[in-house]
Coordinates of C-alpha atoms in Angstrom, one line a residue:
M1 CA 0.1 -28.5 -39.2
G2 CA 3.0 -29.3 -37.0
S3 CA 4.8 -26.2 -38.0
D4 CA 1.7 -24.2 -36.9
I5 CA 2.0 -25.6 -33.5
A6 CA 5.7 -24.9 -33.3
A7 CA 5.1 -21.3 -34.5
Y8 CA 2.8 -20.6 -31.5
D9 CA 5.4 -22.0 -29.2
Y10 CA 8.2 -20.0 -30.7
C11 CA 6.2 -16.8 -30.3
A12 CA 5.4 -17.7 -26.7
F13 CA 9.1 -18.4 -25.9
I14 CA 10.2 -15.1 -27.5
L15 CA 7.5 -13.2 -25.7
L16 CA 8.4 -14.7 -22.3
A17 CA 12.1 -13.9 -23.0
I18 CA 11.2 -10.2 -23.4
I19 CA 9.1 -10.3 -20.2
I20 CA 12.1 -11.7 -18.3
V21 CA 14.3 -8.8 -19.4
Y22 CA 11.6 -6.2 -18.8
Y23 CA 9.9 -7.4 -15.7
F24 CA 12.5 -9.0 -13.6
R25 CA 15.1 -6.3 -14.1
T26 CA 12.7 -3.6 -12.9
S27 CA 10.9 -5.4 -10.1
V28 CA 11.7 -5.3 -6.4
H29 CA 13.2 -8.7 -5.6
G30 CA 12.6 -10.6 -2.4
T31 CA 8.8 -10.8 -2.7
H32 CA 6.6 -13.8 -3.0
R33 CA 4.8 -12.3 -6.0
V34 CA 7.9 -11.8 -8.1
R35 CA 9.2 -15.3 -7.2
I36 CA 6.0 -17.0 -8.1
M37 CA 5.7 -15.1 -11.3
A38 CA 9.3 -16.2 -12.1
V39 CA 8.2 -19.8 -11.6
I40 CA 5.2 -19.4 -13.9
V41 CA 7.3 -17.8 -16.6
V42 CA 9.9 -20.6 -16.4
I43 CA 7.3 -23.3 -16.5
T44 CA 5.6 -21.7 -19.5
M45 CA 8.9 -21.4 -21.3
L46 CA 9.7 -25.0 -20.6
A47 CA 6.2 -26.1 -21.7
S48 CA 6.6 -24.2 -25.0
V49 CA 10.0 -25.8 -25.6
F50 CA 8.6 -29.3 -24.9
D51 CA 5.5 -28.7 -27.0
A52 CA 7.7 -27.6 -29.9
T53 CA 10.0 -30.5 -29.3
R54 CA 7.2 -33.1 -29.4
V55 CA 6.0 -31.6 -32.7
R56 CA 9.5 -32.0 -34.2
F57 CA 10.0 -35.5 -32.7
A58 CA 6.7 -36.6 -34.3
A59 CA 8.2 -35.9 -37.7
I60 CA 11.6 -37.5 -37.1
R61 CA 11.4 -41.3 -37.3
E62 CA 15.0 -41.7 -36.0
I63 CA 13.8 -40.4 -32.5
S64 CA 12.9 -43.4 -30.3
D65 CA 9.3 -43.8 -29.0
A66 CA 10.7 -43.6 -25.5
K67 CA 12.0 -40.1 -26.0
F68 CA 8.8 -39.0 -27.8
Y69 CA 6.8 -40.5 -25.0
A70 CA 8.9 -38.7 -22.3
V71 CA 8.6 -35.3 -24.0
N72 CA 4.8 -35.6 -24.1
V73 CA 4.6 -36.6 -20.4
V74 CA 6.7 -33.6 -19.3
Y75 CA 4.7 -31.2 -21.5
L76 CA 1.4 -32.4 -20.0
I77 CA 2.7 -32.1 -16.5
L78 CA 4.0 -28.6 -17.1
I79 CA 0.9 -27.2 -18.9
S80 CA -1.5 -28.6 -16.2
S81 CA 0.6 -27.1 -13.4
I82 CA 0.4 -23.5 -14.7
P83 CA -3.1 -22.7 -13.3
M84 CA -2.1 -24.2 -9.9
F85 CA 0.8 -21.8 -9.7
Y86 CA -1.4 -19.0 -10.9
L87 CA -3.7 -19.7 -7.9
I88 CA -0.6 -19.3 -5.7
Y89 CA 0.3 -16.1 -7.5
I90 CA -3.2 -14.7 -6.8
I91 CA -2.7 -15.4 -3.1
A92 CA 0.7 -13.7 -3.2
T93 CA -0.5 -10.7 -5.2
T94 CA -3.5 -10.1 -2.9
D95 CA -1.2 -10.8 0.2
T96 CA -3.7 -13.3 1.6
W97 CA -1.3 -16.0 2.8
H98 CA -2.7 -15.6 6.3
K99 CA -6.1 -16.9 5.1
L100 CA -4.6 -20.3 4.2
T101 CA -4.6 -21.2 7.9
R102 CA -8.3 -20.9 7.9
Y103 CA -8.7 -23.2 4.9
R104 CA -6.3 -26.0 5.7
V105 CA -8.6 -28.7 4.4
E106 CA -9.2 -26.8 1.2
V107 CA -5.4 -26.4 0.7
I108 CA -4.9 -30.2 1.1
V109 CA -7.8 -30.9 -1.3
C110 CA -6.3 -28.5 -3.9
A111 CA -3.2 -30.6 -4.0
F112 CA -5.1 -33.8 -4.9
P113 CA -5.9 -33.0 -8.6
M114 CA -2.3 -32.3 -9.5
A115 CA -1.1 -35.3 -7.5
A116 CA -3.7 -37.5 -9.3
N117 CA -2.6 -36.1 -12.7
V118 CA 1.1 -36.9 -12.1
A119 CA 0.2 -40.4 -10.8
V120 CA -1.9 -41.2 -13.9
L121 CA 1.0 -40.0 -16.2
V122 CA 3.5 -42.1 -14.3
L123 CA 1.3 -45.2 -14.3
N124 CA 0.7 -44.7 -18.0
R125 CA 4.3 -46.0 -18.6
F126 CA 3.1 -49.4 -17.4
T127 CA -0.6 -49.3 -18.4
P128 CA -1.8 -47.0 -21.2
I129 CA -4.5 -45.2 -19.3
A130 CA -3.6 -41.7 -20.6
F131 CA -2.2 -42.2 -24.1
E132 CA -0.2 -44.4 -26.2
I133 CA 1.9 -43.9 -29.3
G134 CA 0.3 -45.1 -32.5
P135 CA 2.1 -46.5 -35.6
G136 CA 2.2 -43.1 -37.3
R137 CA 3.6 -41.3 -34.2
E138 CA 0.1 -40.0 -33.5
L139 CA -1.2 -40.0 -29.9
I140 CA -3.9 -42.5 -29.1
K141 CA -5.7 -40.7 -26.3
H142 CA -7.5 -42.5 -23.4
W143 CA -9.5 -41.1 -20.4
G144 CA -6.3 -40.2 -18.5
Y145 CA -5.2 -37.8 -21.2
Y146 CA -8.3 -35.7 -20.7
L147 CA -7.7 -35.7 -16.9
V148 CA -4.9 -33.2 -17.7
F149 CA -7.4 -30.7 -19.0
L150 CA -9.8 -31.5 -16.2
V151 CA -7.1 -30.7 -13.7
F152 CA -6.4 -27.5 -15.6
M153 CA -10.0 -26.4 -15.3
I154 CA -10.2 -27.4 -11.6
Y155 CA -7.5 -25.0 -10.7
V156 CA -9.1 -22.3 -12.9
G157 CA -12.3 -22.8 -11.0
A158 CA -10.5 -22.7 -7.6
S159 CA -8.8 -19.5 -8.7
L160 CA -12.2 -18.0 -9.6
A161 CA -13.7 -19.1 -6.3
F162 CA -10.8 -17.6 -4.3
L163 CA -10.9 -14.3 -6.1
R164 CA -14.7 -14.0 -5.6
K165 CA -14.5 -14.9 -1.9
N166 CA -11.4 -13.0 -0.9
V167 CA -10.7 -10.2 -3.4
Y168 CA -13.9 -9.0 -5.0
A169 CA -15.2 -7.2 -1.9
V170 CA -11.8 -5.7 -1.0
D171 CA -10.3 -4.5 -4.3
R172 CA -12.5 -4.8 -7.4
K173 CA -9.8 -3.3 -9.7
R174 CA -7.4 -6.0 -8.7
Y175 CA -10.1 -8.6 -8.9
F176 CA -10.8 -7.9 -12.6
V177 CA -7.1 -7.7 -13.4
L178 CA -6.5 -11.2 -11.9
L179 CA -9.7 -12.6 -13.4
T180 CA -8.9 -11.6 -17.0
P181 CA -6.0 -14.1 -17.5
L182 CA -8.2 -17.0 -16.4
I183 CA -10.7 -16.0 -19.1
I184 CA -8.0 -15.7 -21.8
V185 CA -6.3 -19.0 -21.0
T186 CA -9.6 -20.9 -20.8
T187 CA -10.6 -19.4 -24.2
G188 CA -7.2 -20.4 -25.6
L189 CA -7.6 -23.9 -24.3
A190 CA -11.1 -24.2 -25.8
A191 CA -9.9 -22.8 -29.1
G192 CA -7.1 -25.4 -29.2
A193 CA -9.6 -28.2 -28.6
V194 CA -12.0 -26.9 -31.3
A195 CA -9.3 -26.2 -33.9
A196 CA -7.4 -29.5 -33.8
G197 CA -3.7 -29.1 -34.3
H198 CA -3.6 -25.4 -33.2
H199 CA -2.3 -25.8 -29.7
V200 CA -2.2 -22.2 -28.4
A201 CA -2.1 -22.9 -24.6
C202 CA 1.5 -21.7 -24.1
F203 CA 1.0 -18.6 -26.2
S204 CA -2.2 -17.6 -24.4
V205 CA -0.4 -18.0 -21.1
A206 CA 2.4 -15.8 -22.4
V207 CA -0.1 -13.1 -23.4
C208 CA -1.6 -13.2 -20.0
I209 CA 1.7 -12.9 -18.3
L210 CA 2.5 -9.9 -20.5
M211 CA -0.9 -8.4 -19.6
L212 CA -0.2 -8.8 -15.9
V213 CA 3.2 -7.1 -16.2
L214 CA 1.8 -4.1 -18.1
I215 CA -1.6 -3.7 -16.3
N216 CA -1.3 -5.0 -12.8
R217 CA 1.3 -2.4 -11.8
R218 CA 3.2 -0.2 -14.1
V219 CA 6.9 0.2 -13.0
E220 CA 6.9 4.0 -13.1
D221 CA 3.9 4.1 -10.8
S222 CA 5.0 1.5 -8.2
I223 CA 8.8 2.0 -7.9
D224 CA 10.5 5.1 -6.6
I225 CA 13.3 5.8 -9.1
V226 CA 15.8 7.0 -6.4
T227 CA 15.5 4.4 -3.7
G228 CA 14.2 1.4 -5.8
M229 CA 11.5 0.8 -3.3
H230 CA 7.7 0.8 -3.7
T231 CA 6.1 4.2 -3.6
Y232 CA 3.6 5.7 -1.1
K233 CA 0.7 4.9 -3.4
V234 CA 1.6 1.2 -3.3
F235 CA 2.1 1.4 0.5
A236 CA -1.4 2.9 0.9
E237 CA -3.0 0.2 -1.3
D238 CA -1.2 -2.7 0.4
M239 CA -2.0 -1.4 3.9
Y240 CA -5.6 -1.0 3.0
T241 CA -5.7 -4.5 1.7
N242 CA -4.0 -5.9 4.8
F243 CA -6.4 -4.3 7.2
K244 CA -9.4 -5.2 5.0
T245 CA -8.4 -8.9 5.0
G246 CA -7.4 -9.0 8.7
K247 CA -3.8 -9.9 7.9
Q248 CA -1.3 -9.9 10.8
T249 CA 1.7 -7.8 9.9
E250 CA 4.8 -6.4 11.5
I251 CA 5.9 -3.1 10.1
I252 CA 9.2 -1.2 10.7
L253 CA 8.7 2.5 10.3
I254 CA 11.8 4.7 9.8
N255 CA 11.3 8.5 9.9
I256 CA 14.1 11.1 9.4
I257 CA 12.4 13.7 11.6
N258 CA 14.7 16.6 10.6
F259 CA 14.5 15.7 6.9
K260 CA 13.0 19.1 5.8
R261 CA 15.4 21.1 7.8
A262 CA 18.3 19.2 6.3
Q263 CA 16.8 19.7 2.9
R264 CA 16.8 23.4 3.4
M265 CA 20.4 23.3 4.4
I266 CA 22.0 21.2 1.7
G267 CA 19.3 21.5 -1.0
Y268 CA 16.7 19.2 -2.5
D269 CA 18.9 17.4 -5.0
S270 CA 21.6 16.6 -2.4
M271 CA 19.0 15.3 0.1
L272 CA 17.5 13.2 -2.6
K273 CA 20.9 11.6 -3.4
M274 CA 21.3 10.7 0.2
M275 CA 18.1 8.5 0.1
A276 CA 19.8 6.0 -2.3
P277 CA 22.6 4.8 0.1
L278 CA 20.1 5.0 3.0
S279 CA 17.7 2.7 1.2
A280 CA 20.6 0.4 0.2
Q281 CA 21.5 0.0 3.9
I282 CA 17.9 -1.1 4.6
L283 CA 17.8 -3.6 1.8
R284 CA 21.3 -5.0 2.7
I285 CA 20.1 -5.7 6.3
M286 CA 16.9 -7.3 5.1
R287 CA 18.9 -9.6 2.8
K288 CA 21.3 -10.4 5.6
Y289 CA 18.4 -11.9 7.6
H290 CA 17.1 -13.7 4.6
A291 CA 13.8 -12.0 5.3
Q292 CA 10.6 -12.0 3.3
F293 CA 9.7 -8.3 3.1
M294 CA 8.2 -5.4 1.2
C295 CA 10.1 -2.0 1.3
Y296 CA 8.4 1.3 0.7
Y297 CA 9.6 4.9 0.5
N298 CA 6.8 7.3 1.4
G299 CA 8.7 10.5 0.7
D300 CA 10.2 13.2 3.0
G301 CA 12.6 10.7 4.6
K302 CA 9.9 8.2 5.6
F303 CA 10.5 4.5 5.0
A304 CA 8.4 1.4 5.9
V305 CA 9.3 -2.3 5.8
E306 CA 6.6 -4.9 6.0
L307 CA 7.9 -8.3 7.3
S308 CA 6.4 -11.7 6.6
R309 CA 5.1 -13.8 9.5
K310 CA 8.2 -16.0 9.7
N311 CA 10.4 -12.9 10.5
F312 CA 8.2 -11.6 13.4
T313 CA 10.6 -13.2 16.0
Y314 CA 13.5 -11.1 14.6
A315 CA 11.5 -7.9 13.9
H316 CA 12.9 -5.9 16.9
E317 CA 16.5 -7.1 16.1
I318 CA 16.1 -6.1 12.5
A319 CA 14.7 -2.7 13.4
E320 CA 17.5 -1.9 15.8
E321 CA 20.2 -2.9 13.2
I322 CA 18.5 -0.7 10.5
S323 CA 18.4 2.2 12.9
N324 CA 22.0 1.8 14.1
S325 CA 23.3 1.2 10.6
I326 CA 21.7 4.4 9.2
R327 CA 23.1 6.5 12.1
Q328 CA 26.6 5.1 11.7
N329 CA 26.9 5.0 7.9
I330 CA 24.9 7.9 6.6
R331 CA 26.6 11.2 7.1
M332 CA 25.7 14.8 6.2
E333 CA 28.1 17.0 4.3
I334 CA 27.6 19.6 7.0
S335 CA 29.6 19.4 10.2
D336 CA 27.8 19.4 13.5
F337 CA 24.6 18.2 11.8
E338 CA 23.3 14.7 12.1
L339 CA 20.2 13.0 10.8
E340 CA 17.7 12.5 13.6
I341 CA 15.9 9.2 13.1
N342 CA 12.9 7.6 14.8
T343 CA 12.3 3.9 14.4
C344 CA 9.1 2.3 15.3
L345 CA 7.9 -1.3 15.3
A346 CA 4.2 -1.6 14.6
R347 CA 2.2 -4.8 14.9
C348 CA -1.0 -4.5 12.9
P349 CA -3.9 -4.8 13.8
D350 CA -2.9 -5.3 17.4
D351 CA -1.1 -2.0 17.9
V352 CA -2.7 -0.1 15.0
S353 CA -6.3 -0.7 14.3
D354 CA -6.8 0.8 10.8
V355 CA -5.1 2.6 7.9
N356 CA -5.9 6.1 9.3
A357 CA -4.4 5.2 12.6
L358 CA -1.3 3.9 10.8
F359 CA -0.8 7.1 8.9
M360 CA -1.4 9.1 12.0
L361 CA 1.3 7.1 13.8
I362 CA 3.7 7.9 10.9
S363 CA 3.0 11.6 11.4
D364 CA 3.4 11.4 15.1
L365 CA 6.8 9.9 14.8
D366 CA 8.0 13.2 13.4
L367 CA 7.0 14.9 16.6
A368 CA 8.7 12.5 19.0
E369 CA 12.2 13.0 20.3
S370 CA 15.0 11.0 18.7
D371 CA 16.9 8.9 21.3
G372 CA 18.2 6.1 19.1
K373 CA 15.9 3.5 20.5
V374 CA 13.3 1.4 18.6
V375 CA 9.9 2.4 20.0
S376 CA 6.8 0.2 20.1
A377 CA 3.8 1.5 18.3
A378 CA 1.7 0.5 21.3
S379 CA 3.6 3.1 23.4
I380 CA 2.2 5.8 21.1
T381 CA -1.2 4.4 20.0
G382 CA -2.1 3.4 23.6
T383 CA -2.0 7.0 24.8
K384 CA -5.1 9.1 25.4
E385 CA -3.8 11.8 23.1
F386 CA -3.5 9.4 20.1
T387 CA -7.0 8.0 20.8
M388 CA -8.4 11.5 20.8
K389 CA -6.6 12.3 17.5
K390 CA -8.0 9.1 15.9
E391 CA -11.5 10.1 17.0
M392 CA -11.1 13.9 16.4
S393 CA -13.4 14.0 13.4
T394 CA -16.2 12.6 15.5
I395 CA -15.3 14.8 18.5
I396 CA -15.4 18.0 16.4
D397 CA -18.7 17.0 14.7
R398 CA -20.2 16.2 18.1
A399 CA -18.9 19.6 19.5
L400 CA -20.4 21.6 16.6
A401 CA -23.8 19.8 16.9
N402 CA -24.1 20.0 20.7
H403 CA -22.4 23.4 21.4
Y404 CA -19.4 21.9 23.2
F405 CA -17.2 24.7 21.8
S406 CA -16.9 27.9 23.9
V407 CA -15.3 31.3 23.2
F408 CA -13.7 33.2 26.0
S409 CA -12.2 36.7 25.9
Q410 CA -8.8 37.2 27.5
P411 CA -8.0 40.9 28.2
I412 CA -4.7 42.2 26.9
Y413 CA -3.0 44.8 29.2
D414 CA -1.4 47.9 27.5
T415 CA 1.7 49.0 29.5
K416 CA 1.7 52.4 27.9
T417 CA -1.8 53.4 29.1
G418 CA -2.0 51.1 32.1
K419 CA -5.4 49.8 30.9
F420 CA -6.9 46.8 29.2
R421 CA -7.3 48.1 25.6
S422 CA -8.2 44.9 23.8
A423 CA -9.0 41.2 24.4
E424 CA -8.1 38.0 22.5
A425 CA -10.8 35.5 21.6
L426 CA -9.8 32.0 22.9
L427 CA -11.6 28.9 21.6
R428 CA -12.1 26.0 24.1
L429 CA -13.5 22.5 23.6
R430 CA -14.9 20.5 26.4
D431 CA -15.9 17.0 25.3
P432 CA -18.1 14.9 27.6
K433 CA -15.9 11.9 27.0
Y434 CA -12.4 13.4 27.1
G435 CA -12.9 16.7 29.0
Y436 CA -11.0 19.8 27.9
I437 CA -9.0 19.3 24.7
S438 CA -6.2 21.6 23.7
P439 CA -6.6 23.7 20.6
Q440 CA -3.1 22.6 19.6
L441 CA -4.5 19.1 19.3
F442 CA -7.8 19.7 17.5
I443 CA -7.0 22.8 15.3
P444 CA -4.4 21.1 13.0
L445 CA -6.7 18.1 12.5
A446 CA -9.7 20.4 11.9
E447 CA -7.6 22.1 9.2
K448 CA -6.9 18.8 7.5
S449 CA -10.5 17.7 7.6
G450 CA -12.0 21.0 6.5
A451 CA -14.0 21.4 9.8
I452 CA -12.0 24.5 10.5
H453 CA -14.4 26.6 8.4
A454 CA -17.4 25.6 10.5
I455 CA -15.3 26.2 13.7
G456 CA -14.1 29.6 12.4
S457 CA -17.7 30.7 11.5
F458 CA -18.7 29.7 15.1
V459 CA -15.9 31.8 16.6
L460 CA -16.7 34.8 14.4
E461 CA -20.4 34.8 15.3
E462 CA -19.7 34.4 19.0
V463 CA -17.2 37.3 19.0
V464 CA -19.6 39.6 17.1
K465 CA -22.5 38.6 19.5
F466 CA -20.2 39.5 22.5
I467 CA -19.3 42.8 21.0
A468 CA -23.0 43.6 20.6
S469 CA -23.7 42.8 24.2
D470 CA -23.6 45.0 27.3
D471 CA -20.7 42.8 28.7
F472 CA -18.4 44.1 26.0
K473 CA -19.3 47.7 26.8
Q474 CA -18.7 47.1 30.5
S475 CA -15.3 45.5 29.9
G476 CA -13.8 48.7 28.7
V477 CA -11.8 47.2 25.8
D478 CA -11.8 48.8 22.4
Y479 CA -11.7 45.7 20.2
I480 CA -11.5 41.9 20.1
E481 CA -8.6 40.1 18.4
I482 CA -9.4 36.9 16.5
N483 CA -6.7 34.5 15.3
L484 CA -7.4 33.2 11.9
S485 CA -6.1 29.8 10.6
V486 CA -4.3 29.6 7.3
M487 CA -7.3 27.7 5.8
Q488 CA -9.7 30.4 6.8
C489 CA -7.6 33.1 5.1
L490 CA -7.9 31.2 1.9
R491 CA -11.7 31.5 1.9
S492 CA -12.8 34.0 -0.8
D493 CA -16.0 34.8 1.2
L494 CA -14.4 35.5 4.5
A495 CA -14.7 39.3 4.3
D496 CA -18.4 39.0 3.2
E497 CA -19.1 36.7 6.2
I498 CA -17.6 39.3 8.6
I499 CA -19.4 42.2 7.0
N500 CA -22.8 40.3 7.1
L501 CA -22.3 39.3 10.8
A502 CA -21.5 42.9 11.7
A503 CA -24.6 44.1 9.9
K504 CA -26.7 41.4 11.5
Y505 CA -25.7 42.3 15.1
K506 CA -25.3 46.1 14.3
V507 CA -21.6 46.0 15.3
D508 CA -18.9 48.4 14.1
P509 CA -16.4 46.2 12.1
S510 CA -13.5 48.3 13.6
K511 CA -14.2 46.5 16.9
I512 CA -12.9 43.3 15.3
N513 CA -9.1 42.8 14.7
L514 CA -8.0 39.9 12.7
E515 CA -4.6 38.3 13.5
I516 CA -3.2 36.5 10.4
T517 CA -0.3 34.2 10.9
E518 CA 2.9 34.6 8.8
T519 CA 2.5 31.3 7.2
A520 CA -0.9 32.4 5.7
S521 CA 0.8 35.1 3.7
G522 CA 2.7 32.6 1.6
Y523 CA -0.4 30.9 0.2
S524 CA -2.4 33.3 -1.8
Q525 CA -1.6 37.0 -1.7
S526 CA -4.5 38.0 -3.9
K527 CA -7.0 36.4 -1.4
L528 CA -5.3 38.0 1.6
N529 CA -5.5 41.4 0.0

């Protein structure tokens, strides 16, 4: 029977050794999650070693009772501490450290079971309240021995409660991923209690760790192979969780604003190779400050570094050093061409209220001039223009519903004839809250949201109605020019819509001239034809 116990422990040890090679060589170091997982793996490996050792010691009479006793005590402490560290791992994985400040009493209470467990095992040396060694090297168990398993289940219950209260409503996928190990380990513990002699606790923990490594986040999905940083997908997930849980964060945003132009000049592969030393500079500086951080590469020369609370004081200093280091150490292979970098320090949710605003801020950094200084997110998000962009979807919906859009005709003078031969349709938006809003502001956002189709239909009908009116005849122009957005050109029913409007208002289609931008011609030639 003892060999059976050892076999489970040997399997657990080998499995954990494989996990160490696979997981810790491919994970981004410097995060709480990775460090705590390392602690759990080491504790489980030690527990499996001590469990196997106590089995072997039980069969060797030459081993003293003192050594046999010590091995049992260490094993019991190690195995009962695993769910406590798993609770800490849940907090790290869900990035909810900030919530511990709200539950200080609960945190203190959570430390009591483990402290009581250790105290009972220490006192057992003087008074056998947990176990004692019988004549045949069997363990004579007392009430204190079962305290180990009670403590185990207390921390399992605490983990369940924390997951339900803080994760279930935010991220259900992550909730079930983190919940499954608790079920597996509890089942393994119960199986070991029912089938006496088959102690599978360490093996079940090893299986759970392997499951977390394979399911929680696959390496190829979470790590950018060029930079070694977390991908845009992980960044979006983490930021969503941060805002959902109300976490205070400091984020350093680094944008290479001429990335695409540089890519056209030196090629995609060359630009991609340049991202590796650039990311190495960022990671070197973060390690220099001994900072707790998460690094992300969001593509197209956009980096983000999330700092832990204890590094907030040095955030501006770190951001400046990153910016200066990149400028000084990263060089293009083309003379007279330098990378233009914008660095921004964003405190969330103080400066940036939600995920959409954060991504909007990242986009706006590409439009700002590069002067080498670290800018504050508040200097961008606090402007009227940024506020309008954030609310643009509501503004456009409100304008379409309440007729806040207007179409004006601007005559175009023909120098050859000395007359106004045509006119250009101009779209204007007057919002009751923000007043007149420039088309340069709302058109790009309308294209992204899809509202451009409703706006385009409004403009087309207004122009056709004007052409059918007496005002058009009195103006003396031959036709009206309408500028079409790229997205409108991709509509397969655009021609039918224009023909139907012309028929509805009895207008000659030749009175309508469509101006199609050059960028539209590159999308779908078949639709444009």
